Amino acid sequence: MAMFSEFPIPSHFQPDRVGAIWRVPYQQRAADAEAWSQKYQIPPAKEDKFRTCLLLVDVQNTFCIPGFGLYVGGENGKAAIEDNQRLCAFIYRNLANITTIVPTMDTHTAMQVFHAIFWVNDAGEHPEPLTVISWEDVRNGVWQVNPAVADSVADGDCNSLQKDAIHYVEQLTAAGKYPLTIWPYHSMLGGIGHALVPAVEEAVFFHNIARRSQTQFEMKGDNPRTENYSVFSPEVLQGYDGRAIAQKNTALLAQLLDYDAIVIAGEAKSHCVAWTVEDLLAEIQSRDASLTNKVYLLEDCTSPVVVPDVVDFTASANETFQRFADAGMHLVNSQEKMANWLVNS
């Protein structure tokens, strides 16, 4: 088989179902994938001479299905659906070109620093979704840690938790990161919003069986004291007193950089994708800047956060991706043959 061979898209894939919730018929798809592998003589991933990892950032129902907590509709209201239609097709066409698929899973519980229940004002009210909480707000007591969450989050030590909160928003500002935003409850562990989009899950499962390559799920975001846009690092690593409150995912960073190519897609371009790539770039530049040449960003499989009449991150996301390209990463189109952009790089 020639390197970077492409295949037809299996007939079970229905693009018009990508924006819907349904059950993946695992047994049937496993049989289909086995038959597909035999028909097209697709070798197991362990035989790959050129090893490619597809990193899928938070391709979950909560971000990708209309009506869910943080649906990424983009400028046209259909962005995440269209992104995932192209992503599924990319996976099927490139079954033999993708060695490993690593989906990141934004994973939350209720009592976390970016959810409303964590905060109260003097009247005992919680902030509304999309409220931005600044360092000055916390320092001046406009918003305070809800004492009722301290038992669950800090062994009852509300004073320590409040100090951590002040330190947290201060560090976000100092590092030039997005300010603390109160997000709607989303990606709740155990809920349907946490799951992969069914059509993407089906494509990933099909790859798993056809290539005999275990899908590697990476959980992130379950730390109550910090946001975790990037799969590689929480927003803040230390509390007010210097103790560690979170850790970097150094094992995944090392693993990815061992591949010949890293292809990245997912949601949202302005947040979790951007922060993930930012951390990857920082790691690369600390090791060997030429390693940026092995990173490929599927620009047509990711979209920014856009809330009509509230906020639009399109311009900032595009500027960030251009900066990644200027650093040596590749902005590519999923509908082009992998052979073309890998050769041209």
Short mmCIF file of C-alpha atoms in Angstrom, two decimals:
data_model
loop_
_atom_site.label_atom_id
_atom_site.label_comp_id
_atom_site.label_asym_id
_atom_site.label_seq_id
_atom_site.Cartn_x
_atom_site.Cartn_y
_atom_site.Cartn_z
CA MET A 1 0.00 0.00 0.00
CA ALA A 2 1.31 3.44 -0.96
CA MET A 3 2.02 5.85 1.86
CA PHE A 4 -0.86 8.30 2.48
CA SER A 5 -3.44 6.23 0.62
CA GLU A 6 -7.02 7.52 0.79
CA PHE A 7 -10.21 5.46 0.89
CA PRO A 8 -13.87 5.99 0.10
CA ILE A 9 -16.19 7.05 2.89
CA PRO A 10 -18.24 4.09 4.25
CA SER A 11 -21.93 4.15 3.39
CA HIS A 12 -22.99 4.17 7.06
CA PHE A 13 -21.71 7.75 7.46
CA GLN A 14 -24.63 10.16 7.13
CA PRO A 15 -23.55 13.82 7.23
CA ASP A 16 -27.07 15.00 7.99
CA ARG A 17 -26.97 13.15 11.35
CA VAL A 18 -23.79 14.82 12.61
CA GLY A 19 -25.76 17.41 14.57
CA ALA A 20 -27.97 14.84 16.32
CA ILE A 21 -27.75 12.49 19.30
CA TRP A 22 -28.02 8.75 18.66
CA ARG A 23 -26.55 5.44 19.78
CA VAL A 24 -23.53 4.09 17.92
CA PRO A 25 -24.19 0.43 16.94
CA TYR A 26 -20.82 -0.81 18.16
CA GLN A 27 -21.11 -4.50 17.22
CA GLN A 28 -22.20 -3.71 13.68
CA ARG A 29 -19.56 -1.03 13.21
CA ALA A 30 -16.86 -3.34 14.56
CA ALA A 31 -17.85 -5.96 11.97
CA ASP A 32 -17.96 -3.28 9.28
CA ALA A 33 -14.52 -2.01 10.23
CA GLU A 34 -13.02 -5.51 10.17
CA ALA A 35 -14.50 -6.11 6.72
CA TRP A 36 -13.34 -2.67 5.54
CA SER A 37 -9.82 -3.36 6.74
CA GLN A 38 -9.72 -6.66 4.86
CA LYS A 39 -11.28 -5.24 1.70
CA TYR A 40 -8.77 -2.41 1.43
CA GLN A 41 -5.85 -4.30 3.03
CA ILE A 42 -5.39 -1.67 5.73
CA PRO A 43 -2.45 -2.66 7.97
CA PRO A 44 -2.46 -2.35 11.76
CA ALA A 45 -1.20 0.96 13.09
CA LYS A 46 1.85 -0.67 14.67
CA GLU A 47 3.27 -1.16 11.15
CA ASP A 48 3.22 2.55 10.30
CA LYS A 49 6.60 3.84 9.16
CA PHE A 50 5.34 7.43 9.30
CA ARG A 51 3.38 7.89 12.52
CA THR A 52 0.58 10.45 12.74
CA CYS A 53 -1.47 11.42 15.78
CA LEU A 54 -4.86 13.06 15.37
CA LEU A 55 -5.55 15.20 18.45
CA LEU A 56 -9.28 15.97 18.75
CA VAL A 57 -9.94 18.78 21.20
CA ASP A 58 -13.27 18.55 23.05
CA VAL A 59 -15.41 17.24 20.19
CA GLN A 60 -18.21 16.71 22.69
CA ASN A 61 -21.96 17.16 22.59
CA THR A 62 -21.83 20.16 24.91
CA PHE A 63 -19.85 22.13 22.31
CA CYS A 64 -21.07 20.58 19.08
CA ILE A 65 -24.81 19.84 19.30
CA PRO A 66 -27.37 22.69 19.01
CA GLY A 67 -29.18 23.33 22.27
CA PHE A 68 -26.36 22.10 24.51
CA GLY A 69 -24.55 24.24 27.10
CA LEU A 70 -21.77 25.81 25.04
CA TYR A 71 -22.65 25.02 21.44
CA VAL A 72 -20.11 26.53 19.05
CA GLY A 73 -22.37 27.88 16.35
CA GLY A 74 -19.76 30.23 14.90
CA GLU A 75 -20.81 33.01 12.57
CA ASN A 76 -23.46 30.98 10.70
CA GLY A 77 -24.95 29.01 13.61
CA LYS A 78 -23.87 25.68 12.10
CA ALA A 79 -20.11 25.86 12.59
CA ALA A 80 -19.48 22.86 14.86
CA ILE A 81 -21.81 20.65 12.83
CA GLU A 82 -20.05 21.53 9.59
CA ASP A 83 -16.64 21.14 11.26
CA ASN A 84 -17.55 17.63 12.37
CA GLN A 85 -18.99 16.64 9.01
CA ARG A 86 -15.60 17.43 7.51
CA LEU A 87 -13.76 15.82 10.44
CA CYS A 88 -15.62 12.51 10.12
CA ALA A 89 -14.97 12.43 6.38
CA PHE A 90 -11.28 13.18 7.04
CA ILE A 91 -10.98 10.26 9.47
CA TYR A 92 -12.65 7.78 7.11
CA ARG A 93 -10.62 8.86 4.08
CA ASN A 94 -7.38 8.74 6.04
CA LEU A 95 -7.84 5.56 8.08
CA ALA A 96 -4.46 4.24 6.99
CA ASN A 97 -2.72 7.60 7.51
CA ILE A 98 -3.74 8.12 11.14
CA THR A 99 -1.79 6.02 13.63
CA THR A 100 -3.50 7.12 16.85
CA ILE A 101 -6.52 9.25 17.71
CA VAL A 102 -6.40 11.18 20.99
CA PRO A 103 -9.71 12.85 21.94
CA THR A 104 -9.54 15.29 24.84
CA MET A 105 -12.60 15.35 27.09
CA ASP A 106 -13.57 18.52 28.92
CA THR A 107 -14.75 17.10 32.24
CA HIS A 108 -16.62 19.11 34.86
CA THR A 109 -18.61 18.89 38.07
CA ALA A 110 -20.84 21.62 39.51
CA MET A 111 -18.57 23.14 42.17
CA GLN A 112 -15.77 24.59 40.06
CA VAL A 113 -14.32 28.10 39.93
CA PHE A 114 -15.94 28.91 36.56
CA HIS A 115 -19.48 27.81 37.53
CA ALA A 116 -22.09 30.08 39.13
CA ILE A 117 -22.52 28.10 42.36
CA PHE A 118 -18.89 28.81 43.29
CA TRP A 119 -19.57 32.57 43.73
CA VAL A 120 -22.00 34.86 45.58
CA ASN A 121 -22.38 38.60 46.04
CA ASP A 122 -23.46 40.43 49.21
CA ALA A 123 -27.09 39.57 48.45
CA GLY A 124 -26.28 35.86 48.20
CA GLU A 125 -26.89 35.87 44.42
CA HIS A 126 -24.85 33.84 41.95
CA PRO A 127 -23.33 35.44 38.83
CA GLU A 128 -25.16 34.97 35.56
CA PRO A 129 -23.57 32.82 32.82
CA LEU A 130 -20.89 34.70 30.84
CA THR A 131 -20.22 37.08 33.75
CA VAL A 132 -16.55 38.11 33.73
CA ILE A 133 -15.00 38.25 37.20
CA SER A 134 -11.90 40.44 37.49
CA TRP A 135 -9.17 40.59 40.08
CA GLU A 136 -10.64 43.87 41.32
CA ASP A 137 -14.09 42.26 41.64
CA VAL A 138 -12.77 39.54 43.92
CA ARG A 139 -10.37 41.75 45.85
CA ASN A 140 -13.13 44.31 46.52
CA GLY A 141 -15.69 41.69 47.48
CA VAL A 142 -18.04 42.25 44.53
CA TRP A 143 -17.91 38.47 44.15
CA GLN A 144 -16.89 36.16 46.96
CA VAL A 145 -16.38 32.42 47.20
CA ASN A 146 -19.64 30.78 48.21
CA PRO A 147 -19.04 29.41 51.76
CA ALA A 148 -21.40 26.54 50.96
CA VAL A 149 -18.91 25.02 48.48
CA ALA A 150 -15.98 25.03 50.89
CA ASP A 151 -16.85 21.69 52.49
CA SER A 152 -16.81 19.94 49.12
CA VAL A 153 -13.89 21.80 47.57
CA ALA A 154 -11.55 22.80 50.43
CA ASP A 155 -12.35 20.63 53.45
CA GLY A 156 -14.36 23.51 54.92
CA ASP A 157 -11.54 26.08 54.72
CA CYS A 158 -13.40 28.95 53.08
CA ASN A 159 -10.73 31.50 54.03
CA SER A 160 -8.05 29.57 52.13
CA LEU A 161 -10.38 29.10 49.17
CA GLN A 162 -11.09 32.85 49.06
CA LYS A 163 -7.36 33.63 49.08
CA ASP A 164 -6.85 31.13 46.28
CA ALA A 165 -9.63 32.78 44.29
CA ILE A 166 -8.04 36.23 44.58
CA HIS A 167 -4.67 34.77 43.61
CA TYR A 168 -6.27 32.88 40.73
CA VAL A 169 -7.81 35.87 38.97
CA GLU A 170 -4.66 37.90 39.64
CA GLN A 171 -2.54 35.24 37.95
CA LEU A 172 -4.86 35.10 34.94
CA THR A 173 -4.36 38.83 34.46
CA ALA A 174 -0.60 38.68 35.01
CA ALA A 175 -0.20 35.87 32.45
CA GLY A 176 -2.29 37.65 29.82
CA LYS A 177 -4.90 34.89 29.80
CA TYR A 178 -8.64 35.22 29.33
CA PRO A 179 -10.24 36.64 32.49
CA LEU A 180 -12.31 34.34 34.65
CA THR A 181 -15.61 33.72 32.88
CA ILE A 182 -18.63 32.11 34.48
CA TRP A 183 -19.61 29.48 31.96
CA PRO A 184 -23.00 27.78 31.78
CA TYR A 185 -22.87 24.31 33.32
CA HIS A 186 -21.38 22.13 30.61
CA SER A 187 -19.47 18.90 29.98
CA MET A 188 -20.86 17.57 33.23
CA LEU A 189 -19.29 14.26 34.18
CA GLY A 190 -21.83 11.49 33.81
CA GLY A 191 -24.08 13.54 31.55
CA ILE A 192 -24.81 13.27 27.85
CA GLY A 193 -23.10 16.60 27.19
CA HIS A 194 -19.78 15.06 28.23
CA ALA A 195 -19.87 12.38 25.52
CA LEU A 196 -18.26 12.59 22.11
CA VAL A 197 -20.53 13.66 19.26
CA PRO A 198 -22.05 10.33 18.09
CA ALA A 199 -20.95 10.69 14.45
CA VAL A 200 -17.38 11.47 15.55
CA GLU A 201 -17.47 8.70 18.15
CA GLU A 202 -18.53 6.30 15.41
CA ALA A 203 -15.69 7.39 13.11
CA VAL A 204 -13.15 7.15 15.94
CA PHE A 205 -14.43 3.69 16.93
CA PHE A 206 -14.28 2.57 13.29
CA HIS A 207 -10.63 3.71 13.14
CA ASN A 208 -9.92 1.91 16.42
CA ILE A 209 -11.09 -1.43 15.01
CA ALA A 210 -9.85 -1.01 11.43
CA ARG A 211 -6.32 0.02 12.51
CA ARG A 212 -6.18 -2.06 15.70
CA SER A 213 -5.26 1.17 17.45
CA GLN A 214 -6.75 1.89 20.86
CA THR A 215 -8.34 5.33 21.09
CA GLN A 216 -6.53 7.31 23.79
CA PHE A 217 -8.95 9.48 25.77
CA GLU A 218 -7.43 12.36 27.74
CA MET A 219 -9.58 13.90 30.51
CA LYS A 220 -9.12 17.54 31.51
CA GLY A 221 -10.92 20.21 33.47
CA ASP A 222 -12.04 18.39 36.62
CA ASN A 223 -9.93 20.50 39.02
CA PRO A 224 -12.31 22.72 41.05
CA ARG A 225 -9.75 25.51 41.54
CA THR A 226 -8.72 26.23 37.95
CA GLU A 227 -9.95 26.33 34.40
CA ASN A 228 -8.30 23.92 31.98
CA TYR A 229 -8.77 25.11 28.41
CA SER A 230 -5.59 23.35 27.28
CA VAL A 231 -5.23 19.60 27.63
CA PHE A 232 -1.58 20.16 28.49
CA SER A 233 -1.86 22.60 31.37
CA PRO A 234 -4.43 24.19 33.69
CA GLU A 235 -4.63 27.98 33.62
CA VAL A 236 -2.98 28.34 37.05
CA LEU A 237 -0.71 25.77 38.69
CA GLN A 238 -0.17 27.18 42.20
CA GLY A 239 -2.31 28.50 45.04
CA TYR A 240 -1.80 31.76 46.93
CA ASP A 241 0.79 30.14 49.22
CA GLY A 242 2.84 28.55 46.44
CA ARG A 243 1.54 25.03 46.88
CA ALA A 244 0.71 23.07 43.75
CA ILE A 245 -3.00 22.97 42.94
CA ALA A 246 -2.62 21.37 39.49
CA GLN A 247 -0.05 19.76 37.19
CA LYS A 248 0.92 19.87 33.53
CA ASN A 249 0.25 16.84 31.35
CA THR A 250 3.91 16.34 30.54
CA ALA A 251 3.44 12.71 29.54
CA LEU A 252 1.08 13.61 26.69
CA LEU A 253 3.37 16.40 25.50
CA ALA A 254 6.30 14.00 25.29
CA GLN A 255 4.19 11.36 23.58
CA LEU A 256 2.90 13.72 20.89
CA LEU A 257 6.31 15.09 20.03
CA ASP A 258 7.45 11.53 19.34
CA TYR A 259 5.09 11.32 16.33
CA ASP A 260 6.14 12.33 12.83
CA ALA A 261 3.03 14.46 12.42
CA ILE A 262 0.48 15.92 14.85
CA VAL A 263 -2.86 16.89 13.32
CA ILE A 264 -5.19 18.99 15.48
CA ALA A 265 -8.91 19.76 15.22
CA GLY A 266 -11.80 20.44 17.60
CA GLU A 267 -13.69 23.13 19.48
CA ALA A 268 -13.43 25.92 20.14
CA LYS A 269 -10.80 27.54 17.96
CA SER A 270 -10.71 30.60 20.21
CA HIS A 271 -10.44 28.75 23.52
CA CYS A 272 -9.55 25.10 24.13
CA VAL A 273 -7.95 24.54 20.71
CA ALA A 274 -5.98 27.79 20.85
CA TRP A 275 -4.78 27.20 24.41
CA THR A 276 -3.84 23.58 23.63
CA VAL A 277 -1.79 24.62 20.60
CA GLU A 278 -0.28 27.51 22.58
CA ASP A 279 1.03 25.11 25.22
CA LEU A 280 2.28 22.71 22.56
CA LEU A 281 4.13 25.57 20.84
CA ALA A 282 5.72 26.67 24.12
CA GLU A 283 6.93 23.12 24.77
CA ILE A 284 8.33 22.84 21.25
CA GLN A 285 10.15 26.17 21.48
CA SER A 286 11.70 25.11 24.78
CA ARG A 287 13.07 21.97 23.08
CA ASP A 288 13.63 22.55 19.37
CA ALA A 289 11.75 25.20 17.39
CA SER A 290 12.01 23.16 14.18
CA LEU A 291 9.54 20.65 15.67
CA THR A 292 6.74 23.08 14.78
CA ASN A 293 7.10 21.68 11.26
CA LYS A 294 5.34 18.47 12.35
CA VAL A 295 2.16 20.26 13.57
CA TYR A 296 -0.86 20.59 11.24
CA LEU A 297 -3.97 22.58 12.22
CA LEU A 298 -7.16 21.55 10.42
CA GLU A 299 -8.57 25.03 9.95
CA ASP A 300 -11.84 23.83 8.45
CA CYS A 301 -12.51 21.53 11.43
CA THR A 302 -12.53 24.16 14.16
CA SER A 303 -14.54 27.33 14.85
CA PRO A 304 -14.42 30.19 17.37
CA VAL A 305 -16.89 31.06 20.10
CA VAL A 306 -19.50 33.50 18.81
CA VAL A 307 -22.47 34.58 20.94
CA PRO A 308 -24.59 36.95 18.79
CA ASP A 309 -24.82 40.46 20.24
CA VAL A 310 -22.61 39.39 23.18
CA VAL A 311 -19.12 38.33 22.07
CA ASP A 312 -17.31 37.29 18.89
CA PHE A 313 -13.86 35.71 19.10
CA THR A 314 -13.49 35.18 15.33
CA ALA A 315 -10.87 37.85 14.72
CA SER A 316 -8.76 37.00 17.75
CA ALA A 317 -8.87 33.27 16.90
CA ASN A 318 -7.73 33.93 13.35
CA GLU A 319 -4.92 36.16 14.58
CA THR A 320 -3.82 33.45 17.01
CA PHE A 321 -3.77 30.79 14.29
CA GLN A 322 -1.77 33.08 12.03
CA ARG A 323 0.76 33.46 14.83
CA PHE A 324 0.99 29.67 15.05
CA ALA A 325 1.62 29.56 11.29
CA ASP A 326 4.28 32.28 11.57
CA ALA A 327 5.98 30.11 14.21
CA GLY A 328 6.23 27.22 11.73
CA MET A 329 3.02 25.24 12.16
CA HIS A 330 0.86 24.45 9.11
CA LEU A 331 -2.70 25.66 8.51
CA VAL A 332 -4.27 22.96 6.34
CA ASN A 333 -7.61 21.93 4.87
CA SER A 334 -9.10 18.54 5.74
CA GLN A 335 -10.48 18.12 2.24
CA GLU A 336 -7.04 18.21 0.67
CA LYS A 337 -5.00 15.01 0.46
CA MET A 338 -2.70 14.52 3.41
CA ALA A 339 0.05 13.57 0.98
CA ASN A 340 -0.05 17.08 -0.47
CA TRP A 341 0.31 19.03 2.72
CA LEU A 342 2.83 16.63 4.26
CA VAL A 343 5.02 16.72 1.16
CA ASN A 344 4.67 20.49 0.82
CA SER A 345 5.73 21.01 4.42
#
